[in-house]
PDB file of C-alpha atoms (C1' of nucleotides) in Angstrom:
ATOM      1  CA  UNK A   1      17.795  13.783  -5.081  1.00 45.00           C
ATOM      2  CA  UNK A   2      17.765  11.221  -2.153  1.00 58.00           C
ATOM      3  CA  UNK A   3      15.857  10.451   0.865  1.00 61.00           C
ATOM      4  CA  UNK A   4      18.489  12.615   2.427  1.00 62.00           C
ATOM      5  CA  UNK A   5      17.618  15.604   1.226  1.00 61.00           C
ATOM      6  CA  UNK A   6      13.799  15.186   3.050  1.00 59.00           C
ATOM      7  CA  UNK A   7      15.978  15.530   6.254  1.00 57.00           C
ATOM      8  CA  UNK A   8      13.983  17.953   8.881  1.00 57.00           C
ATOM      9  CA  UNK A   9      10.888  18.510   5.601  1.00 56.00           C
ATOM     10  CA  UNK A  10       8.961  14.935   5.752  1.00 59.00           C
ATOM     11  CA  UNK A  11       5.577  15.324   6.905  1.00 62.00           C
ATOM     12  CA  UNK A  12       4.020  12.160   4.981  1.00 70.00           C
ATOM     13  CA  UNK A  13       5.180   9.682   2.620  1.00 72.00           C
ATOM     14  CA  UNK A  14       2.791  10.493   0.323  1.00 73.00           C
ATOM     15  CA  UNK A  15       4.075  13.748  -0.900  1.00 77.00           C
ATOM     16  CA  UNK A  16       7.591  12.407  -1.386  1.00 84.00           C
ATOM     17  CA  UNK A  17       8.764  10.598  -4.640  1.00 87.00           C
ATOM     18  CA  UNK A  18       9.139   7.707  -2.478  1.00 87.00           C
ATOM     19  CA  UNK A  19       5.038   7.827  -2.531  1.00 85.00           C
ATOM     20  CA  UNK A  20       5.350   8.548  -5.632  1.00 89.00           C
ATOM     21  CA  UNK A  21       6.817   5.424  -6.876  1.00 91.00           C
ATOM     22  CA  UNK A  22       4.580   3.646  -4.151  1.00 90.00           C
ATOM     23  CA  UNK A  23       1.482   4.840  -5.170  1.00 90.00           C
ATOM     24  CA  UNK A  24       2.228   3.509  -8.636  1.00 93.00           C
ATOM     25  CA  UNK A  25       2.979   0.326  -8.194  1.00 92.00           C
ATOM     26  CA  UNK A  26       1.319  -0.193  -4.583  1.00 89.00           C
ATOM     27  CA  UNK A  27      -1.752  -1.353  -5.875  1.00 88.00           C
ATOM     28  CA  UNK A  28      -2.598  -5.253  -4.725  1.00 89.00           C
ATOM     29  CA  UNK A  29      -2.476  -6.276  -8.342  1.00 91.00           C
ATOM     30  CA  UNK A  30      -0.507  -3.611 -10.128  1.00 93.00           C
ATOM     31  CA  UNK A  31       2.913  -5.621  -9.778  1.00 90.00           C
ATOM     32  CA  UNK A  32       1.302  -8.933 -11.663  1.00 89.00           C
ATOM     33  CA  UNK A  33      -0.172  -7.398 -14.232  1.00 93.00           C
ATOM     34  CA  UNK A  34       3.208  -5.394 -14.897  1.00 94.00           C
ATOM     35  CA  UNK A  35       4.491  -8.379 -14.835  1.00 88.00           C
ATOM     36  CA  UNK A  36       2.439 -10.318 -16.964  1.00 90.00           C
ATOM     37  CA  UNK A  37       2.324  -7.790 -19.450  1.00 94.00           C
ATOM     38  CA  UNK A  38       5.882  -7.478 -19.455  1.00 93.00           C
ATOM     39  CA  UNK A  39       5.967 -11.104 -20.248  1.00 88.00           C
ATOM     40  CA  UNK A  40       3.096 -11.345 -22.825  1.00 89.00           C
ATOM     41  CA  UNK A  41       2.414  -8.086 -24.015  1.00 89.00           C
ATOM     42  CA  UNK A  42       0.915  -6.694 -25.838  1.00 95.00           C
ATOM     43  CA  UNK A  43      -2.426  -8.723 -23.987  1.00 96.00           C
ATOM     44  CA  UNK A  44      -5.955  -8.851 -24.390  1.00 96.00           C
ATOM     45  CA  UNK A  45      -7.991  -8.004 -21.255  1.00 96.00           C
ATOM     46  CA  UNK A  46      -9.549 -11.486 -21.227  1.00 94.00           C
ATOM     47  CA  UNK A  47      -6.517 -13.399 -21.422  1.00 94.00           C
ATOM     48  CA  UNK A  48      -5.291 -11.131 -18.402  1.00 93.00           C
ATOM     49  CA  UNK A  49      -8.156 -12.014 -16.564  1.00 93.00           C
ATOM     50  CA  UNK A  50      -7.515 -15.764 -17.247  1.00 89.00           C
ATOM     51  CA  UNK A  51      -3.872 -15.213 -16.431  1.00 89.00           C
ATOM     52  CA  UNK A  52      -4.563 -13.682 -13.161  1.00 88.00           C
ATOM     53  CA  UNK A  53      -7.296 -15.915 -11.935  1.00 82.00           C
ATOM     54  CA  UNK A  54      -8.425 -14.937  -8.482  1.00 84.00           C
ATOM     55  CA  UNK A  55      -9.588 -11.243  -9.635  1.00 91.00           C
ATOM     56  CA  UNK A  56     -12.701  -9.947 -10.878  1.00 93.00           C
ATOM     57  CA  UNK A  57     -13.269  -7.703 -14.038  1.00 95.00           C
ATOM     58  CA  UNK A  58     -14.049  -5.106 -12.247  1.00 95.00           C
ATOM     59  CA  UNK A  59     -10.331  -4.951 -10.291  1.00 95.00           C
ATOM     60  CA  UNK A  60      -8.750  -5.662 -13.310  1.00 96.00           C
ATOM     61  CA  UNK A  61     -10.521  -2.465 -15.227  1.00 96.00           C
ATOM     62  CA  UNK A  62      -9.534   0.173 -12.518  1.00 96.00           C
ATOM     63  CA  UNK A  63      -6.208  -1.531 -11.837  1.00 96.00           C
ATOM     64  CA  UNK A  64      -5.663  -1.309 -15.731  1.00 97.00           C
ATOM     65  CA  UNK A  65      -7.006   2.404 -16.051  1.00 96.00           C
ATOM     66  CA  UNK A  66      -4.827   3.970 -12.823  1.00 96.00           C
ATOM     67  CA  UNK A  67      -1.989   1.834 -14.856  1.00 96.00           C
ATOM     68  CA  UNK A  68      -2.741   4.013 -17.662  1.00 96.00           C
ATOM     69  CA  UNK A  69      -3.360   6.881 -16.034  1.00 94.00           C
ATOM     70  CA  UNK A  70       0.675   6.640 -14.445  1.00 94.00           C
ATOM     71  CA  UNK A  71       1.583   6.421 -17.737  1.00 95.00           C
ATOM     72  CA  UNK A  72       2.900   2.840 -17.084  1.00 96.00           C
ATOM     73  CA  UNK A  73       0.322   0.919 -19.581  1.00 97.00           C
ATOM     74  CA  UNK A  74      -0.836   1.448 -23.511  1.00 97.00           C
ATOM     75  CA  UNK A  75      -4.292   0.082 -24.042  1.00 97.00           C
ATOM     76  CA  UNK A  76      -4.944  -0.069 -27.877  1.00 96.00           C
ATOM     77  CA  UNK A  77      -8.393  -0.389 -28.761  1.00 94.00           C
ATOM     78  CA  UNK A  78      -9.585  -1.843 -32.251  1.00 93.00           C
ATOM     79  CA  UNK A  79     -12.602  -0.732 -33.496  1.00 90.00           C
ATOM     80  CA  UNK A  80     -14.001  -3.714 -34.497  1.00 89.00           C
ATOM     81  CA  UNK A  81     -16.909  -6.349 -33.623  1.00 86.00           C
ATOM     82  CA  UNK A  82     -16.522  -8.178 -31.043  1.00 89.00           C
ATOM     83  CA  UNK A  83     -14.434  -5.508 -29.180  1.00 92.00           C
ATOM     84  CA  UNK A  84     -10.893  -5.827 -29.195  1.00 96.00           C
ATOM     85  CA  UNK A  85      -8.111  -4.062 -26.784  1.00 97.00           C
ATOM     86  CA  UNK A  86      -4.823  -5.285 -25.870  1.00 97.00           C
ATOM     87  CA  UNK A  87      -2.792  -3.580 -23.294  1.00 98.00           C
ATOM     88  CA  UNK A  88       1.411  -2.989 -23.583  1.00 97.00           C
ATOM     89  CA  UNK A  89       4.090  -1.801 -21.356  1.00 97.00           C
ATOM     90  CA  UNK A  90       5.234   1.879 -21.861  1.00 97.00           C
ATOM     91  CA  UNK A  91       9.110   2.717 -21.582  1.00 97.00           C
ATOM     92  CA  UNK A  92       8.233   4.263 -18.308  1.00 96.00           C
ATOM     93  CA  UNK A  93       7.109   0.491 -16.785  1.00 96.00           C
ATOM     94  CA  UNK A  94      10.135  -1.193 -18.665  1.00 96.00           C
ATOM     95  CA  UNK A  95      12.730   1.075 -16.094  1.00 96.00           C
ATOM     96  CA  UNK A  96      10.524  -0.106 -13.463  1.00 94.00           C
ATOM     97  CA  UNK A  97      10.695  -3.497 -13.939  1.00 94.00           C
ATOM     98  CA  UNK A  98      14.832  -4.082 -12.244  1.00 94.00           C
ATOM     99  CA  UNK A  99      13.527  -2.338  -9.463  1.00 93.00           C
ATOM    100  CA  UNK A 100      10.445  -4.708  -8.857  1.00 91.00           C
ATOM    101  CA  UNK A 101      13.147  -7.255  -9.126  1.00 92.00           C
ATOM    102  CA  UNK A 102      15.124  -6.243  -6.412  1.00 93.00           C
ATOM    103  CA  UNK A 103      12.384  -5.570  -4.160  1.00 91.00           C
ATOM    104  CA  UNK A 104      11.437  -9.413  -4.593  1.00 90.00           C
ATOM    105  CA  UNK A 105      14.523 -10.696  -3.760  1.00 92.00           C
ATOM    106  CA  UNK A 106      14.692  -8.867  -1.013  1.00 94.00           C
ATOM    107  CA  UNK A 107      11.297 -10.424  -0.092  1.00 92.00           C
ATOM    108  CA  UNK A 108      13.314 -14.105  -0.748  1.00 91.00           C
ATOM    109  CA  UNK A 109      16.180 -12.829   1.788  1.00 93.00           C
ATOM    110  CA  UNK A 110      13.888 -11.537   4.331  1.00 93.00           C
ATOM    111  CA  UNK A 111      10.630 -12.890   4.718  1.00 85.00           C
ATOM    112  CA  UNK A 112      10.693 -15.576   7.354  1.00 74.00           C
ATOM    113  CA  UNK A 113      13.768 -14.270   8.991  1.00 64.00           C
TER     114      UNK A 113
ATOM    115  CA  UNK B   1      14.363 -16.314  -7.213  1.00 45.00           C
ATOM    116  CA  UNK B   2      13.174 -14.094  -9.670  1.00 59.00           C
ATOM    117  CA  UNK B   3       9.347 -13.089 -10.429  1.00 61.00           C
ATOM    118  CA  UNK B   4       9.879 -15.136 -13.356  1.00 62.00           C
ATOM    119  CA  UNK B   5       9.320 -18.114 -11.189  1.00 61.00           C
ATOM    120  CA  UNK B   6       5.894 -16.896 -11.235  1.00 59.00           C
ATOM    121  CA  UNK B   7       5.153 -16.947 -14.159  1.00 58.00           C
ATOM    122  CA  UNK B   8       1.853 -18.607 -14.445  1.00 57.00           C
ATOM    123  CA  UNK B   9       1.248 -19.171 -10.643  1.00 57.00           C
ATOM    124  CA  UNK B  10       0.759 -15.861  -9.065  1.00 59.00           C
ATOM    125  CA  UNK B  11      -2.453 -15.277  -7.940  1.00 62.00           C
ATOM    126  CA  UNK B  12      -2.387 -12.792  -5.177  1.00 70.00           C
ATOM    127  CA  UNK B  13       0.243 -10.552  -5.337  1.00 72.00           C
ATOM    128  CA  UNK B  14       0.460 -10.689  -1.281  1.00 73.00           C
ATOM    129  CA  UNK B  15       1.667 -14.108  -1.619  1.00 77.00           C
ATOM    130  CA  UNK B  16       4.896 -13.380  -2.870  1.00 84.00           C
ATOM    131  CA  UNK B  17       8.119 -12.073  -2.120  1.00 87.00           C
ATOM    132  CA  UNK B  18       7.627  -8.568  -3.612  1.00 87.00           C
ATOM    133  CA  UNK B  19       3.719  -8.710  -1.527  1.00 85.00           C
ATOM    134  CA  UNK B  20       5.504  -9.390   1.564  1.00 89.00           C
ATOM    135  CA  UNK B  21       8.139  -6.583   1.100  1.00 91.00           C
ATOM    136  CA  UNK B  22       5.613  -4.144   0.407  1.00 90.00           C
ATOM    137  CA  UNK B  23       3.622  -5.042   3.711  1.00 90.00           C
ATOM    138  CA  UNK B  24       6.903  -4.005   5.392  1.00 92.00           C
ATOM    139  CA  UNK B  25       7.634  -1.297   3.628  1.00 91.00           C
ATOM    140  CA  UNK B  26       4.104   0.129   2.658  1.00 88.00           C
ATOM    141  CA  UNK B  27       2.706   1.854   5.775  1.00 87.00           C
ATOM    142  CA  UNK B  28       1.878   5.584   5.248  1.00 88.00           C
ATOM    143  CA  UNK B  29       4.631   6.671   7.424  1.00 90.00           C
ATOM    144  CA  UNK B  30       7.152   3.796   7.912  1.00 92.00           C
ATOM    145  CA  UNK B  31       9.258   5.008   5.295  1.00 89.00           C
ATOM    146  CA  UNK B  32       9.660   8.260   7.365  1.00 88.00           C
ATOM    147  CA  UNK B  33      10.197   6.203  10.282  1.00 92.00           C
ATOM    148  CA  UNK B  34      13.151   4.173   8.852  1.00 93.00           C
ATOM    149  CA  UNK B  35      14.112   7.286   7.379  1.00 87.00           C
ATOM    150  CA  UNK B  36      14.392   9.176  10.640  1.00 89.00           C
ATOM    151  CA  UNK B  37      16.114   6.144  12.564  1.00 92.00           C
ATOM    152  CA  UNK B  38      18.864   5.607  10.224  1.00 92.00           C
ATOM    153  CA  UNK B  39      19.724   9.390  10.580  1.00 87.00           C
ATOM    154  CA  UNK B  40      19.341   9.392  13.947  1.00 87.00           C
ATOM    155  CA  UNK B  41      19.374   6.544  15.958  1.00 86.00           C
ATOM    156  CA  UNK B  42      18.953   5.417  18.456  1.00 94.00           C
ATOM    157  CA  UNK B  43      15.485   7.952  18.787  1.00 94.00           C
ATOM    158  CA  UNK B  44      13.197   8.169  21.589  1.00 95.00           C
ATOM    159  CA  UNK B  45       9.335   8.421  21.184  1.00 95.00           C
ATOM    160  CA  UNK B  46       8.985  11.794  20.920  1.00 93.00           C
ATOM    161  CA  UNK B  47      11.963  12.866  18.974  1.00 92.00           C
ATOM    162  CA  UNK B  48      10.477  10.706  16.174  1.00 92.00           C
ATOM    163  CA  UNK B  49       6.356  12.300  16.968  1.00 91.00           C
ATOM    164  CA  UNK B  50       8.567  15.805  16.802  1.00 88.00           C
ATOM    165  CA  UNK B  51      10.112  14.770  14.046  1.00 87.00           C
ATOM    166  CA  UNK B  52       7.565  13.601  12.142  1.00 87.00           C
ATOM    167  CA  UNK B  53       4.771  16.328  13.245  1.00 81.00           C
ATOM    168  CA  UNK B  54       2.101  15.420  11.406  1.00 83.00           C
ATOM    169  CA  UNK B  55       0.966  11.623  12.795  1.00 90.00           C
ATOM    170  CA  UNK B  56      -0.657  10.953  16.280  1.00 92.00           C
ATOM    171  CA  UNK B  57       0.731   8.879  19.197  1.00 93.00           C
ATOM    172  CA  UNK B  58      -1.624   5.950  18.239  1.00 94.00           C
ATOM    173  CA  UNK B  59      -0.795   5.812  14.701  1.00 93.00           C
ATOM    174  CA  UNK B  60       3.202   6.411  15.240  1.00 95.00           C
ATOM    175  CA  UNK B  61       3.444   3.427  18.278  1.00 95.00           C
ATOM    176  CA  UNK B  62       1.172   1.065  15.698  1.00 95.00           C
ATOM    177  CA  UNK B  63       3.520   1.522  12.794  1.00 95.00           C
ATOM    178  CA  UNK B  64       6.381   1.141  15.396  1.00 96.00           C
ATOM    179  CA  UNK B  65       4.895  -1.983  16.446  1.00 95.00           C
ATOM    180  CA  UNK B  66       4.667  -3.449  12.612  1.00 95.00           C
ATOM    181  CA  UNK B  67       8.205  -2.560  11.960  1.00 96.00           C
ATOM    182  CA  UNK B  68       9.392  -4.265  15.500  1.00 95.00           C
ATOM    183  CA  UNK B  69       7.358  -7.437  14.570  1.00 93.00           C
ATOM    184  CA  UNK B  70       8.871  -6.858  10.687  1.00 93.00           C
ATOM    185  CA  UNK B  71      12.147  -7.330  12.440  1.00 94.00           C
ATOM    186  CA  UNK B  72      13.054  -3.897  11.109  1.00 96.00           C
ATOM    187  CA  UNK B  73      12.580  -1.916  14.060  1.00 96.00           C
ATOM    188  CA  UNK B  74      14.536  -2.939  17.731  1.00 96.00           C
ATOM    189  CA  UNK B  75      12.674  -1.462  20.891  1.00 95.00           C
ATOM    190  CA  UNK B  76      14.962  -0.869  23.985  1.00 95.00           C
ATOM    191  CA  UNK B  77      12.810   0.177  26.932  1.00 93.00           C
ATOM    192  CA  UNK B  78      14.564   1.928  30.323  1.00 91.00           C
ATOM    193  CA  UNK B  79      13.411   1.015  33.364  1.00 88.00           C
ATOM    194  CA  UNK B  80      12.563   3.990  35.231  1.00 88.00           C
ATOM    195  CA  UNK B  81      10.493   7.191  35.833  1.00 84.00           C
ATOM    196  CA  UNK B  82       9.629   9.285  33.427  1.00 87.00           C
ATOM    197  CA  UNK B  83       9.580   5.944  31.221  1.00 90.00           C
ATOM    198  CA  UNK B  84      12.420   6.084  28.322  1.00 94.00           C
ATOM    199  CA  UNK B  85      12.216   4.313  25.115  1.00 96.00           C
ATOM    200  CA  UNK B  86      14.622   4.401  22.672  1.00 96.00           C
ATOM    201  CA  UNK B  87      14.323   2.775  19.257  1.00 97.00           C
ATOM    202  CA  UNK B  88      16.904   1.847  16.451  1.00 97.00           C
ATOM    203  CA  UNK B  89      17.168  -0.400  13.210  1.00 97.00           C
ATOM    204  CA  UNK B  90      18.180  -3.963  12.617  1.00 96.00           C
ATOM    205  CA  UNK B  91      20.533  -4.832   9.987  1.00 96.00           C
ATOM    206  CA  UNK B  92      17.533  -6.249   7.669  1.00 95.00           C
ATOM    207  CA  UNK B  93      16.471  -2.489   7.793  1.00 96.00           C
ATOM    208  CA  UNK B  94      19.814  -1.392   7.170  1.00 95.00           C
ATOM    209  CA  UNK B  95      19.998  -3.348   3.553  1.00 95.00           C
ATOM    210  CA  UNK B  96      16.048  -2.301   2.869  1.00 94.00           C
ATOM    211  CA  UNK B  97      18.128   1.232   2.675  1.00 94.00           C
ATOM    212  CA  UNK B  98      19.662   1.014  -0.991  1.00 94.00           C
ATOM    213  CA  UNK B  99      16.304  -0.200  -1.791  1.00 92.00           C
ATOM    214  CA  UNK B 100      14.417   3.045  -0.725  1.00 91.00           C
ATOM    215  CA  UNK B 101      16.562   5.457  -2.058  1.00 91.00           C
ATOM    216  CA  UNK B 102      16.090   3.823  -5.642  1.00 93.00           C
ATOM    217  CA  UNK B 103      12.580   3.252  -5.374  1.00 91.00           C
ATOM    218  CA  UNK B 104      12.477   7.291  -4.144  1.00 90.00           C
ATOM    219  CA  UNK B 105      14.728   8.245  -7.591  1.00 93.00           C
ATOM    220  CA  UNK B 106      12.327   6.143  -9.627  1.00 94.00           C
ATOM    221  CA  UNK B 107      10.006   8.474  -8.799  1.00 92.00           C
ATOM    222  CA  UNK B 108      12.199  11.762  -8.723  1.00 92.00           C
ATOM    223  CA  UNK B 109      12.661  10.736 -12.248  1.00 93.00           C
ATOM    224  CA  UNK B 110       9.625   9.740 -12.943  1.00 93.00           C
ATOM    225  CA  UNK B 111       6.994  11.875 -11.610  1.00 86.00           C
ATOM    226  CA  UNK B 112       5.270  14.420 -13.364  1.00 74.00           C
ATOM    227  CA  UNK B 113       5.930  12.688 -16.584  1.00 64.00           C
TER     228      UNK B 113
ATOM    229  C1'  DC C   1       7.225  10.429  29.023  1.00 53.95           C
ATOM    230  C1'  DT C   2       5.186   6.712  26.562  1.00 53.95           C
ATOM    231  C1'  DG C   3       1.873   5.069  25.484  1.00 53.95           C
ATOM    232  C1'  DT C   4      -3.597   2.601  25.248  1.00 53.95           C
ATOM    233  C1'  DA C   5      -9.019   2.728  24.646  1.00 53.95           C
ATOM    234  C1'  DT C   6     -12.672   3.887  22.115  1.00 53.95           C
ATOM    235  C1'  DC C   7     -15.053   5.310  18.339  1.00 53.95           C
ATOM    236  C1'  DC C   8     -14.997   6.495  13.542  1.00 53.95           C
ATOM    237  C1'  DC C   9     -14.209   7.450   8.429  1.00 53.95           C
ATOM    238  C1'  DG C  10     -12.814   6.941   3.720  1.00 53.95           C
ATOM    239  C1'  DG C  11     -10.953   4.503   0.177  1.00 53.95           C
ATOM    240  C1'  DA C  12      -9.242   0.212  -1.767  1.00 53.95           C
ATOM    241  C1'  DC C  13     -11.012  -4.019  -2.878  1.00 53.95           C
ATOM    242  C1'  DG C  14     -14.715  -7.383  -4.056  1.00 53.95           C
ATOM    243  C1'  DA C  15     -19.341 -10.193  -5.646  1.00 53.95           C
ATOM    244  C1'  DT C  16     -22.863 -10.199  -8.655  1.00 53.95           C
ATOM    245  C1'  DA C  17     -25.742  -8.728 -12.270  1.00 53.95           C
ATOM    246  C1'  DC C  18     -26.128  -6.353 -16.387  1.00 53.95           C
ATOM    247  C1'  DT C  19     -24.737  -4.061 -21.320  1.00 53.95           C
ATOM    248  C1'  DG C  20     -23.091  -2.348 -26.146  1.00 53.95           C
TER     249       DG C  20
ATOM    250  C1'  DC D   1     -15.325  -9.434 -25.910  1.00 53.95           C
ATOM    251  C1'  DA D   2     -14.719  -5.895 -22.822  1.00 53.95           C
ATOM    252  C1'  DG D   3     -16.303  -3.853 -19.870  1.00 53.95           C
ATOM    253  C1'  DT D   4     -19.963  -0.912 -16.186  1.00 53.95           C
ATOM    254  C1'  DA D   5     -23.515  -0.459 -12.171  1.00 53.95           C
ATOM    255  C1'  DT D   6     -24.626  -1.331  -7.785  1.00 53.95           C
ATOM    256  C1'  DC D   7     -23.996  -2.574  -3.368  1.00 53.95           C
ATOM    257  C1'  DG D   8     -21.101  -4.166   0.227  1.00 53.95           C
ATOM    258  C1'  DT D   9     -16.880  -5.316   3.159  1.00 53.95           C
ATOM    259  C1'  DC D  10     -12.550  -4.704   5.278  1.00 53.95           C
ATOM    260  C1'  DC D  11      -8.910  -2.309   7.251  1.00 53.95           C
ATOM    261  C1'  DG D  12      -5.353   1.309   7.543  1.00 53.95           C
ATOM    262  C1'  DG D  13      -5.342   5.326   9.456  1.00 53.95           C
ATOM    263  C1'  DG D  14      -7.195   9.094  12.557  1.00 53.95           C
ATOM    264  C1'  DA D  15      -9.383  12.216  16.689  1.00 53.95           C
ATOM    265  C1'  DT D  16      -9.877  12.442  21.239  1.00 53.95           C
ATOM    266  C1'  DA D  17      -9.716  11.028  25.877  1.00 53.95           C
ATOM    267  C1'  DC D  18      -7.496   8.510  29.326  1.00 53.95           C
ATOM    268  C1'  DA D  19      -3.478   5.691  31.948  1.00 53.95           C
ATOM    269  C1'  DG D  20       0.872   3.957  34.211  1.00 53.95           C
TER     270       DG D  20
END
DNA sequence: CTGTATCCCGGACGATACTG
DNA sequence: CAGTATCGTCCGGGATACAG
C-alpha cells in the first residue's frame, strides 16, 4: 500500500500508517535512545540516562515503556539486589533504523536551505 | 552525515538533522497536505479544506503557513475579487516524497504487530 | 473566497522529591 | 540501581465568531 491509495479517504494523519510509523518514533527522545541502544545495546537504564544527559528519569521511563509497548524495545529485568535491567533493540527497531537514516540526511540536505 | 556522528553528543533530539525533519514533516495534518498537493496541484484553499474535511480554516492556513516558511509549500496569491489563492510544492517537498511513502510502508508493515 | 481574533483544552514534556 | 509521585508548564491543535 502507498500514500496513493489514501487518495479521496484521508481525514487525519493519525489513522494512516504514515501516523503509524510517526507515532512510534515521533517522540522527542525516541530516535536517540533507538539510537543509542542500537549502538550499545543491550543498556542499563542508568548508563542511558548518562548517555543522554539533558533528560530526566522520569522521560526516560515513559519514553522507554511506549518503546516497549511498540514492540520496538526488550527490557530484561534481573532479579537481583541492587536492581538490574538492561534494555535491547527488537527486530522490529533494527528495520527501522535505514529509515531514520534517510530521514537525517535529508535533514543535512535541507535544513538551512 | 550519518547519526553516527552523534554518537556521544546528542542531547536533544531537536537539534539534529532527523529533529529538524520531523518539525517539517510532523504536523497532524501536513502529511495530508503534501499529500493532497502533489496529487493535485496547484490547489486553492478550499479544495484542500474540502479535501481534507475534517480540520478548520485556522488550523489548515497555520499548517500552510509552517510548510511555506519550511520552504515546502509555495503560496501564489491572485489579485482580485473573490480573493484566489492557489498553493503548490517546491522541489525540497518533491524529494521529502520517497521519504513518506517508506516511512507510510514501515508502518503498513509494521502495525498491528 | 480566504482568511484572522479570541479563547480554550489536553497531552507531551519536565523539575523535584521520594521509594523498594 | 531503577524507578514512581506529584505538581507544573508549554504548545499544537481546536471551536467559534468576525473581517477584507
Amino acid at each position: 500500500m502507498s500514500m496513493a491509495e489514501y487518495k479521496g479517504k484521508v481525514r487525519n494523519i493519525q489513522d494512516t500508517p504514515f501516523g503509524y510509523t510517526m507515532s512510534v518514533i515521533g517522540g522527542k527522545w525516541k530516535m536517540v535512545i533507538i539510537y543509542l541502544l542500537a549502538e550499545n545495546q543491550p543498556v542499563r537504564f542508568n548508563d542511558l540516562k548518562r548517555q543522554i544527559g539533558a533528560i530526566t528519569y522520569k522521560i526516560l521511563s515513559s519514553q522507554l515503556k511506549e518503546l516497549e509497548a511498540d514492540g520496538l524495545v526488550v527490557r530484561k529485568e534481573y532479579p537481583q539486589v541492587p536492581p538490574k535491567v538492561e534494555y535491547s533493540l527488537t527486530d522490529k527497531a533494527e528495520t527501522l533504523l535505514p529509515l531514520l537514516e534517510e530521514l537525517c540526511e535529508w535533514g543535512v540536505k535541507n535544513r538551512g536551505v
